[in-house]
Amino acid sequence: MSDHTHVRPWRHIERRKSRQIRVGSVLVGGDAPISVQSMTNTPTTDAAATIDQIRQLEEAGADIVRVSCPDVESTQAFRTIAREAKVPLVADIHFHYKRGIEAAEAGAACLRINPGNIGSADRVRDVIQAAKDNGCSMRIGVNAGSLEKELLEKYGEPCPDAMVESALNHARILQDHDFHEFKISVKASDPFLTVAAYQQLAEAIDCPLHLGVTEAGPLRTGTIKSAIGMGNMLWSGIGDTIRVSLAADPVEEIKVGFDILKSLGLRHRGVNIIACPSCARQGFNVIETVTLLEEKLAHISTPMSLSVIGCVVNGPGEALYTDIGFTGGGKGAGMIYLNGKIAHKQANDGMIDHIVDLVEQKAAELDAARAAELEAAE
């Protein structure tokens, strides 16, 4: 958010009140920031490749990363992976209770599991005890595509009632064993079904909710579907941690996740670029410029705003509310704005590098000011 603007009442989202749990070093729920997650797609048994992908996700800003542990070889590799990761790892466990115990002992911060799929009451108890002994939380992950047979027979098809009943049944198993460090997801590939299930679940239980539209699709269409589904829920205050499920590089999931939160004013990371779609009035190639700026500013994690507008119709107005702005004019030059005020004229030639320099300088100033505030508070 720009440092010279203020939060307007009509932009305020009141988040649902949920109890707070801990996923390693990350707090989830309560008043904690909404965390952004992704999942590795490398073979977990290839520890080096998985660690490398986790590094990429960490650099993109991931708060939590999930790693699949389908077999004993994977949980063996997980110990090495967890030791190298800087962010908490969630071990994805589906059916075999021993994998849950092994992952908890190997350093998992959270187990993604459905208690009802583990088997006997003794096995459930053993996994819960392993989680307690090793400081693990759990995520109950309900998916419309894998609902219990009895619920499908009862309701006839995947529906919000069936998904919520499944989630609450699983939650009850954990609660009966005095385990309360859990979050729940009720995902479907249909955004309408997803939203309806989460809305119903949000009223039925106070645990943190992990949001996602599962199997959303490829980068463009999956992003749109996720933004519609999760944006709807986040706008109404539902959601404590999110994962955008894309058939794309997992790093893109982190980028899209932060963009969704940024667009709703729920969390800010990196440069928020405001740009016009361009038209015949443009004084420079807006699309090419914005594409290059997005690439060159990807390393900036400091929250700030940048407007890049092709002409003077809306440019000056947009620049009033951004940290840095460039408005195209005529004769191969435009105006640079800093903190909403005209700073100087800038030729189109060299404009991109100049804007990058300004952004980097601004980031350094904001980081230094934030560090001074933290030092003074201590």
Short mmCIF file of C-alpha atoms in Angstrom, two decimals:
data_model
loop_
_atom_site.label_atom_id
_atom_site.label_comp_id
_atom_site.label_asym_id
_atom_site.label_seq_id
_atom_site.Cartn_x
_atom_site.Cartn_y
_atom_site.Cartn_z
CA MET A 1 0.00 0.00 0.00
CA SER A 2 1.24 3.50 -0.76
CA ASP A 3 2.72 5.27 2.27
CA HIS A 4 0.80 8.43 1.51
CA THR A 5 -2.70 6.95 1.37
CA HIS A 6 -4.97 5.64 4.08
CA VAL A 7 -7.33 2.69 4.41
CA ARG A 8 -10.85 3.63 3.38
CA PRO A 9 -13.81 2.13 5.31
CA TRP A 10 -15.28 0.67 2.14
CA ARG A 11 -12.09 -1.34 1.59
CA HIS A 12 -12.18 -3.02 4.99
CA ILE A 13 -12.75 -6.77 5.16
CA GLU A 14 -13.73 -8.15 8.56
CA ARG A 15 -12.21 -11.61 8.86
CA ARG A 16 -14.06 -14.51 10.42
CA LYS A 17 -13.05 -15.14 14.01
CA SER A 18 -11.16 -18.43 14.17
CA ARG A 19 -8.99 -19.97 16.81
CA GLN A 20 -5.29 -19.98 16.10
CA ILE A 21 -2.99 -22.93 15.51
CA ARG A 22 0.70 -23.20 14.77
CA VAL A 23 2.27 -24.75 11.67
CA GLY A 24 5.91 -24.77 12.68
CA SER A 25 6.94 -21.13 12.95
CA VAL A 26 3.81 -19.88 11.13
CA LEU A 27 0.65 -18.93 13.01
CA VAL A 28 -2.57 -19.76 11.18
CA GLY A 29 -5.95 -18.32 12.14
CA GLY A 30 -6.89 -15.68 14.67
CA ASP A 31 -5.32 -12.36 13.75
CA ALA A 32 -2.33 -13.92 11.93
CA PRO A 33 -1.72 -12.84 8.31
CA ILE A 34 -3.30 -15.12 5.72
CA SER A 35 -0.50 -17.49 4.74
CA VAL A 36 0.25 -18.58 1.17
CA GLN A 37 1.10 -22.19 0.40
CA SER A 38 2.13 -24.38 -2.50
CA MET A 39 3.18 -28.00 -3.00
CA THR A 40 6.25 -29.60 -4.52
CA ASN A 41 5.80 -31.78 -7.61
CA THR A 42 9.25 -33.37 -7.65
CA PRO A 43 9.61 -37.01 -6.52
CA THR A 44 10.05 -36.70 -2.76
CA THR A 45 12.62 -39.49 -2.90
CA ASP A 46 14.80 -37.09 -4.91
CA ALA A 47 15.70 -34.95 -1.91
CA ALA A 48 18.02 -32.62 -3.83
CA ALA A 49 15.39 -31.77 -6.47
CA THR A 50 12.71 -31.29 -3.83
CA ILE A 51 14.93 -29.03 -1.73
CA ASP A 52 15.77 -26.99 -4.84
CA GLN A 53 12.07 -26.51 -5.60
CA ILE A 54 11.36 -25.53 -1.99
CA ARG A 55 14.12 -22.91 -2.29
CA GLN A 56 12.38 -21.45 -5.34
CA LEU A 57 9.08 -21.35 -3.47
CA GLU A 58 10.73 -19.70 -0.47
CA GLU A 59 12.22 -17.01 -2.71
CA ALA A 60 8.76 -16.39 -4.20
CA GLY A 61 7.42 -15.79 -0.69
CA ALA A 62 5.85 -19.12 0.27
CA ASP A 63 4.96 -19.32 3.95
CA ILE A 64 4.30 -23.08 4.02
CA VAL A 65 5.12 -25.86 1.54
CA ARG A 66 3.43 -29.25 1.27
CA VAL A 67 5.37 -32.37 0.31
CA SER A 68 3.79 -35.69 -0.63
CA CYS A 69 4.87 -38.75 1.38
CA PRO A 70 3.26 -41.77 -0.30
CA ASP A 71 5.80 -44.40 0.77
CA VAL A 72 8.51 -45.18 3.32
CA GLU A 73 11.28 -44.04 0.93
CA SER A 74 9.61 -40.63 0.77
CA THR A 75 9.38 -40.23 4.53
CA GLN A 76 13.04 -41.24 4.78
CA ALA A 77 13.97 -38.49 2.31
CA PHE A 78 11.61 -36.09 4.09
CA ARG A 79 13.95 -35.95 7.09
CA THR A 80 16.72 -34.47 4.93
CA ILE A 81 14.29 -32.16 3.15
CA ALA A 82 12.80 -30.82 6.38
CA ARG A 83 16.26 -30.14 7.78
CA GLU A 84 17.12 -27.96 4.77
CA ALA A 85 13.82 -26.10 4.42
CA LYS A 86 13.48 -22.59 5.83
CA VAL A 87 9.68 -22.72 5.86
CA PRO A 88 7.43 -25.22 7.66
CA LEU A 89 6.62 -28.35 5.67
CA VAL A 90 3.31 -30.19 5.52
CA ALA A 91 3.59 -33.93 4.92
CA ASP A 92 0.79 -35.10 2.65
CA ILE A 93 -0.47 -38.41 4.05
CA HIS A 94 -3.55 -40.15 2.68
CA PHE A 95 -4.14 -43.69 3.87
CA HIS A 96 -1.18 -45.33 5.57
CA TYR A 97 -0.97 -44.40 9.24
CA LYS A 98 2.73 -45.32 9.49
CA ARG A 99 3.60 -42.60 6.98
CA GLY A 100 2.01 -40.07 9.33
CA ILE A 101 4.03 -41.29 12.28
CA GLU A 102 7.24 -41.35 10.21
CA ALA A 103 6.67 -37.86 8.82
CA ALA A 104 5.95 -36.42 12.26
CA GLU A 105 9.19 -37.91 13.55
CA ALA A 106 11.07 -36.71 10.45
CA GLY A 107 10.31 -33.03 11.04
CA ALA A 108 6.91 -32.32 9.50
CA ALA A 109 5.25 -29.21 10.93
CA CYS A 110 1.82 -30.43 9.85
CA LEU A 111 0.21 -33.62 8.56
CA ARG A 112 -2.35 -33.44 5.76
CA ILE A 113 -4.61 -36.34 6.58
CA ASN A 114 -8.16 -37.63 6.83
CA PRO A 115 -8.50 -39.47 10.15
CA GLY A 116 -11.36 -41.55 8.77
CA ASN A 117 -9.08 -43.00 6.06
CA ILE A 118 -6.40 -44.27 8.43
CA GLY A 119 -8.26 -47.31 9.69
CA SER A 120 -8.81 -48.53 13.22
CA ALA A 121 -9.19 -46.34 16.29
CA ASP A 122 -5.80 -47.55 17.50
CA ARG A 123 -4.10 -46.33 14.33
CA VAL A 124 -5.80 -42.93 14.60
CA ARG A 125 -4.68 -42.68 18.20
CA ASP A 126 -1.09 -43.54 17.27
CA VAL A 127 -0.92 -40.85 14.57
CA ILE A 128 -2.44 -38.24 16.90
CA GLN A 129 0.06 -39.18 19.60
CA ALA A 130 2.94 -38.84 17.13
CA ALA A 131 1.64 -35.39 16.18
CA LYS A 132 1.41 -34.37 19.84
CA ASP A 133 4.87 -35.74 20.65
CA ASN A 134 6.48 -33.89 17.74
CA GLY A 135 4.55 -30.60 17.83
CA CYS A 136 2.68 -31.24 14.58
CA SER A 137 -0.61 -29.70 13.61
CA MET A 138 -2.95 -31.38 11.11
CA ARG A 139 -5.04 -30.44 8.10
CA ILE A 140 -8.23 -32.33 7.46
CA GLY A 141 -8.50 -32.26 3.69
CA VAL A 142 -11.95 -33.02 2.31
CA ASN A 143 -12.22 -33.25 -1.47
CA ALA A 144 -15.44 -33.50 -3.47
CA GLY A 145 -13.79 -36.09 -5.68
CA SER A 146 -13.02 -38.51 -2.86
CA LEU A 147 -15.95 -38.37 -0.46
CA GLU A 148 -16.80 -41.40 1.63
CA LYS A 149 -19.04 -43.95 -0.05
CA GLU A 150 -21.71 -43.72 2.67
CA LEU A 151 -21.98 -39.95 2.25
CA LEU A 152 -22.34 -40.24 -1.52
CA GLU A 153 -25.08 -42.82 -0.99
CA LYS A 154 -26.77 -40.56 1.56
CA TYR A 155 -26.69 -37.37 -0.54
CA GLY A 156 -26.58 -38.85 -4.04
CA GLU A 157 -23.69 -36.66 -5.24
CA PRO A 158 -20.93 -34.38 -3.93
CA CYS A 159 -22.65 -31.38 -2.34
CA PRO A 160 -21.92 -28.85 0.42
CA ASP A 161 -23.84 -30.85 3.03
CA ALA A 162 -21.86 -34.01 2.27
CA MET A 163 -18.50 -32.21 2.30
CA VAL A 164 -19.20 -30.40 5.56
CA GLU A 165 -20.51 -33.56 7.23
CA SER A 166 -17.31 -35.35 6.21
CA ALA A 167 -15.17 -32.53 7.60
CA LEU A 168 -17.02 -32.38 10.91
CA ASN A 169 -16.91 -36.16 11.30
CA HIS A 170 -13.15 -36.09 10.87
CA ALA A 171 -12.77 -33.11 13.19
CA ARG A 172 -14.74 -34.97 15.84
CA ILE A 173 -12.26 -37.85 15.72
CA LEU A 174 -9.40 -35.47 16.54
CA GLN A 175 -11.39 -33.61 19.19
CA ASP A 176 -12.37 -36.89 20.88
CA HIS A 177 -8.64 -37.52 21.31
CA ASP A 178 -8.17 -34.03 22.79
CA PHE A 179 -6.34 -32.82 19.69
CA HIS A 180 -7.29 -29.33 18.56
CA GLU A 181 -4.31 -28.16 16.49
CA PHE A 182 -6.03 -28.64 13.16
CA LYS A 183 -7.33 -26.73 10.17
CA ILE A 184 -9.83 -27.90 7.56
CA SER A 185 -10.28 -27.61 3.81
CA VAL A 186 -13.36 -28.57 1.78
CA LYS A 187 -12.22 -28.28 -1.83
CA ALA A 188 -13.88 -28.94 -5.16
CA SER A 189 -12.97 -28.09 -8.74
CA ASP A 190 -16.33 -26.32 -9.06
CA PRO A 191 -16.02 -22.82 -7.49
CA PHE A 192 -19.75 -22.70 -6.71
CA LEU A 193 -19.59 -25.97 -4.76
CA THR A 194 -16.36 -24.89 -3.08
CA VAL A 195 -17.72 -21.55 -1.90
CA ALA A 196 -21.00 -23.02 -0.64
CA ALA A 197 -19.16 -25.72 1.33
CA TYR A 198 -16.77 -23.26 2.96
CA GLN A 199 -19.58 -20.85 3.85
CA GLN A 200 -21.44 -23.65 5.59
CA LEU A 201 -18.33 -24.96 7.32
CA ALA A 202 -17.34 -21.48 8.53
CA GLU A 203 -20.56 -21.31 10.52
CA ALA A 204 -20.24 -24.82 11.94
CA ILE A 205 -16.75 -24.78 13.49
CA ASP A 206 -14.20 -22.24 14.72
CA CYS A 207 -10.98 -23.87 13.48
CA PRO A 208 -8.82 -22.15 10.84
CA LEU A 209 -9.83 -22.80 7.24
CA HIS A 210 -7.41 -23.63 4.43
CA LEU A 211 -8.86 -22.29 1.15
CA GLY A 212 -8.49 -23.67 -2.33
CA VAL A 213 -10.32 -24.50 -5.53
CA THR A 214 -8.78 -27.89 -6.19
CA GLU A 215 -7.53 -28.95 -9.63
CA ALA A 216 -8.32 -25.46 -10.91
CA GLY A 217 -6.56 -26.04 -14.24
CA PRO A 218 -3.74 -24.47 -16.26
CA LEU A 219 -2.16 -21.12 -15.42
CA ARG A 220 -4.62 -18.69 -17.02
CA THR A 221 -7.93 -20.46 -16.51
CA GLY A 222 -6.87 -21.87 -13.14
CA THR A 223 -5.92 -18.41 -11.95
CA ILE A 224 -9.30 -17.02 -12.98
CA LYS A 225 -11.22 -19.87 -11.37
CA SER A 226 -9.20 -19.57 -8.16
CA ALA A 227 -9.58 -15.81 -8.03
CA ILE A 228 -13.34 -16.08 -8.42
CA GLY A 229 -13.74 -18.84 -5.83
CA MET A 230 -11.21 -17.78 -3.22
CA GLY A 231 -11.79 -14.08 -3.84
CA ASN A 232 -15.46 -14.56 -3.04
CA MET A 233 -14.64 -16.26 0.27
CA LEU A 234 -11.82 -13.92 1.26
CA TRP A 235 -13.99 -10.90 0.50
CA SER A 236 -16.55 -12.22 2.99
CA GLY A 237 -13.85 -12.77 5.61
CA ILE A 238 -13.43 -16.54 5.26
CA GLY A 239 -9.96 -18.04 5.02
CA ASP A 240 -6.78 -18.24 7.08
CA THR A 241 -4.35 -19.88 4.66
CA ILE A 242 -4.60 -20.44 0.89
CA ARG A 243 -3.23 -22.63 -1.87
CA VAL A 244 -3.84 -21.91 -5.57
CA SER A 245 -3.90 -25.29 -7.35
CA LEU A 246 -2.50 -24.81 -10.84
CA ALA A 247 -1.23 -27.20 -13.49
CA ALA A 248 1.84 -24.97 -13.75
CA ASP A 249 5.13 -24.25 -12.04
CA PRO A 250 4.40 -24.20 -8.28
CA VAL A 251 6.11 -20.81 -8.05
CA GLU A 252 3.20 -19.43 -10.09
CA GLU A 253 0.83 -20.62 -7.35
CA ILE A 254 2.64 -18.41 -4.85
CA LYS A 255 2.60 -15.42 -7.18
CA VAL A 256 -1.12 -15.80 -7.89
CA GLY A 257 -1.87 -16.34 -4.20
CA PHE A 258 -0.19 -13.09 -3.23
CA ASP A 259 -1.84 -11.27 -6.13
CA ILE A 260 -5.27 -12.39 -4.91
CA LEU A 261 -4.55 -11.22 -1.37
CA LYS A 262 -2.98 -8.00 -2.65
CA SER A 263 -6.01 -7.17 -4.79
CA LEU A 264 -8.24 -7.45 -1.71
CA GLY A 265 -5.91 -5.45 0.51
CA LEU A 266 -5.44 -8.46 2.79
CA ARG A 267 -1.71 -8.80 2.40
CA HIS A 268 0.94 -6.88 0.52
CA ARG A 269 4.15 -8.24 -0.98
CA GLY A 270 6.15 -6.81 -3.84
CA VAL A 271 5.27 -4.13 -6.35
CA ASN A 272 1.61 -3.61 -7.20
CA ILE A 273 1.74 -2.42 -10.82
CA ILE A 274 -1.24 -0.38 -11.98
CA ALA A 275 -1.23 -0.13 -15.76
CA CYS A 276 -3.64 0.86 -18.51
CA PRO A 277 -4.52 -1.62 -21.27
CA SER A 278 -3.16 0.94 -23.77
CA CYS A 279 -4.87 2.56 -26.76
CA ALA A 280 -4.06 4.85 -29.68
CA ARG A 281 -3.34 7.70 -27.24
CA GLN A 282 -0.37 5.92 -25.66
CA GLY A 283 2.89 7.82 -25.71
CA PHE A 284 4.97 4.62 -25.44
CA ASN A 285 4.46 0.86 -25.76
CA VAL A 286 2.62 0.23 -22.49
CA ILE A 287 2.25 -3.55 -22.79
CA GLU A 288 5.91 -4.15 -23.60
CA THR A 289 7.01 -1.76 -20.85
CA VAL A 290 4.84 -3.35 -18.16
CA THR A 291 5.94 -6.86 -19.16
CA LEU A 292 9.59 -5.90 -18.80
CA LEU A 293 9.00 -4.06 -15.54
CA GLU A 294 7.20 -7.05 -14.07
CA GLU A 295 10.23 -9.21 -14.88
CA LYS A 296 12.80 -6.72 -13.65
CA LEU A 297 10.95 -6.01 -10.39
CA ALA A 298 10.19 -9.63 -9.48
CA HIS A 299 12.98 -9.58 -6.88
CA ILE A 300 11.36 -6.77 -4.88
CA SER A 301 9.39 -8.09 -1.90
CA THR A 302 8.81 -4.72 -0.23
CA PRO A 303 5.16 -3.65 -0.59
CA MET A 304 4.74 -0.58 -2.78
CA SER A 305 2.69 0.69 -5.72
CA LEU A 306 3.70 1.70 -9.24
CA SER A 307 1.47 3.22 -11.90
CA VAL A 308 2.39 3.04 -15.59
CA ILE A 309 -0.17 4.86 -17.73
CA GLY A 310 0.16 5.53 -21.46
CA CYS A 311 -1.28 9.04 -21.63
CA VAL A 312 -2.38 12.06 -19.59
CA VAL A 313 -6.10 11.22 -19.53
CA ASN A 314 -5.95 9.05 -16.39
CA GLY A 315 -2.22 9.03 -15.74
CA PRO A 316 -1.88 12.00 -13.37
CA GLY A 317 -4.91 10.87 -11.37
CA GLU A 318 -3.56 7.35 -10.92
CA ALA A 319 -0.12 8.69 -10.02
CA LEU A 320 -1.59 10.65 -7.12
CA TYR A 321 -2.23 7.41 -5.25
CA THR A 322 0.92 5.42 -5.98
CA ASP A 323 4.42 5.54 -4.61
CA ILE A 324 5.96 5.88 -8.06
CA GLY A 325 4.27 6.70 -11.34
CA PHE A 326 5.05 7.29 -14.99
CA THR A 327 2.58 9.00 -17.28
CA GLY A 328 3.19 9.07 -21.00
CA GLY A 329 3.17 12.35 -22.82
CA GLY A 330 4.15 13.45 -26.28
CA LYS A 331 7.43 13.86 -28.12
CA GLY A 332 9.05 10.74 -26.68
CA ALA A 333 8.87 11.65 -22.99
CA GLY A 334 6.59 11.52 -19.97
CA MET A 335 6.43 12.55 -16.33
CA ILE A 336 7.75 10.71 -13.28
CA TYR A 337 5.70 11.07 -10.09
CA LEU A 338 7.03 10.29 -6.62
CA ASN A 339 4.62 9.97 -3.70
CA GLY A 340 1.84 11.51 -5.77
CA LYS A 341 3.78 14.58 -6.85
CA ILE A 342 5.46 15.49 -10.14
CA ALA A 343 9.17 14.83 -9.79
CA HIS A 344 10.75 15.27 -13.22
CA LYS A 345 10.45 14.65 -16.92
CA GLN A 346 11.77 11.35 -18.26
CA ALA A 347 12.51 10.35 -21.83
CA ASN A 348 10.92 7.12 -23.01
CA ASP A 349 14.42 5.89 -23.85
CA GLY A 350 15.89 4.59 -20.60
CA MET A 351 12.53 4.84 -18.84
CA ILE A 352 12.41 1.19 -17.76
CA ASP A 353 15.84 1.19 -16.14
CA HIS A 354 15.09 4.52 -14.48
CA ILE A 355 11.85 3.23 -12.99
CA VAL A 356 13.61 0.09 -11.75
CA ASP A 357 16.24 2.28 -10.04
CA LEU A 358 13.51 4.38 -8.40
CA VAL A 359 11.67 1.30 -7.16
CA GLU A 360 14.84 -0.21 -5.72
CA GLN A 361 15.66 3.07 -3.97
CA LYS A 362 12.15 3.30 -2.58
CA ALA A 363 12.31 -0.31 -1.37
CA ALA A 364 15.57 0.40 0.44
CA GLU A 365 14.04 3.50 2.09
CA LEU A 366 10.93 1.61 3.21
CA ASP A 367 12.96 -1.34 4.50
CA ALA A 368 15.25 0.98 6.47
CA ALA A 369 12.29 2.85 7.96
CA ARG A 370 10.61 -0.44 8.93
CA ALA A 371 13.82 -1.72 10.53
CA ALA A 372 14.18 1.53 12.52
CA GLU A 373 10.59 1.20 13.76
CA LEU A 374 11.20 -2.37 14.88
CA GLU A 375 14.43 -1.38 16.62
CA ALA A 376 12.67 1.49 18.40
CA ALA A 377 9.86 -0.83 19.49
CA GLU A 378 12.38 -3.20 21.08
#
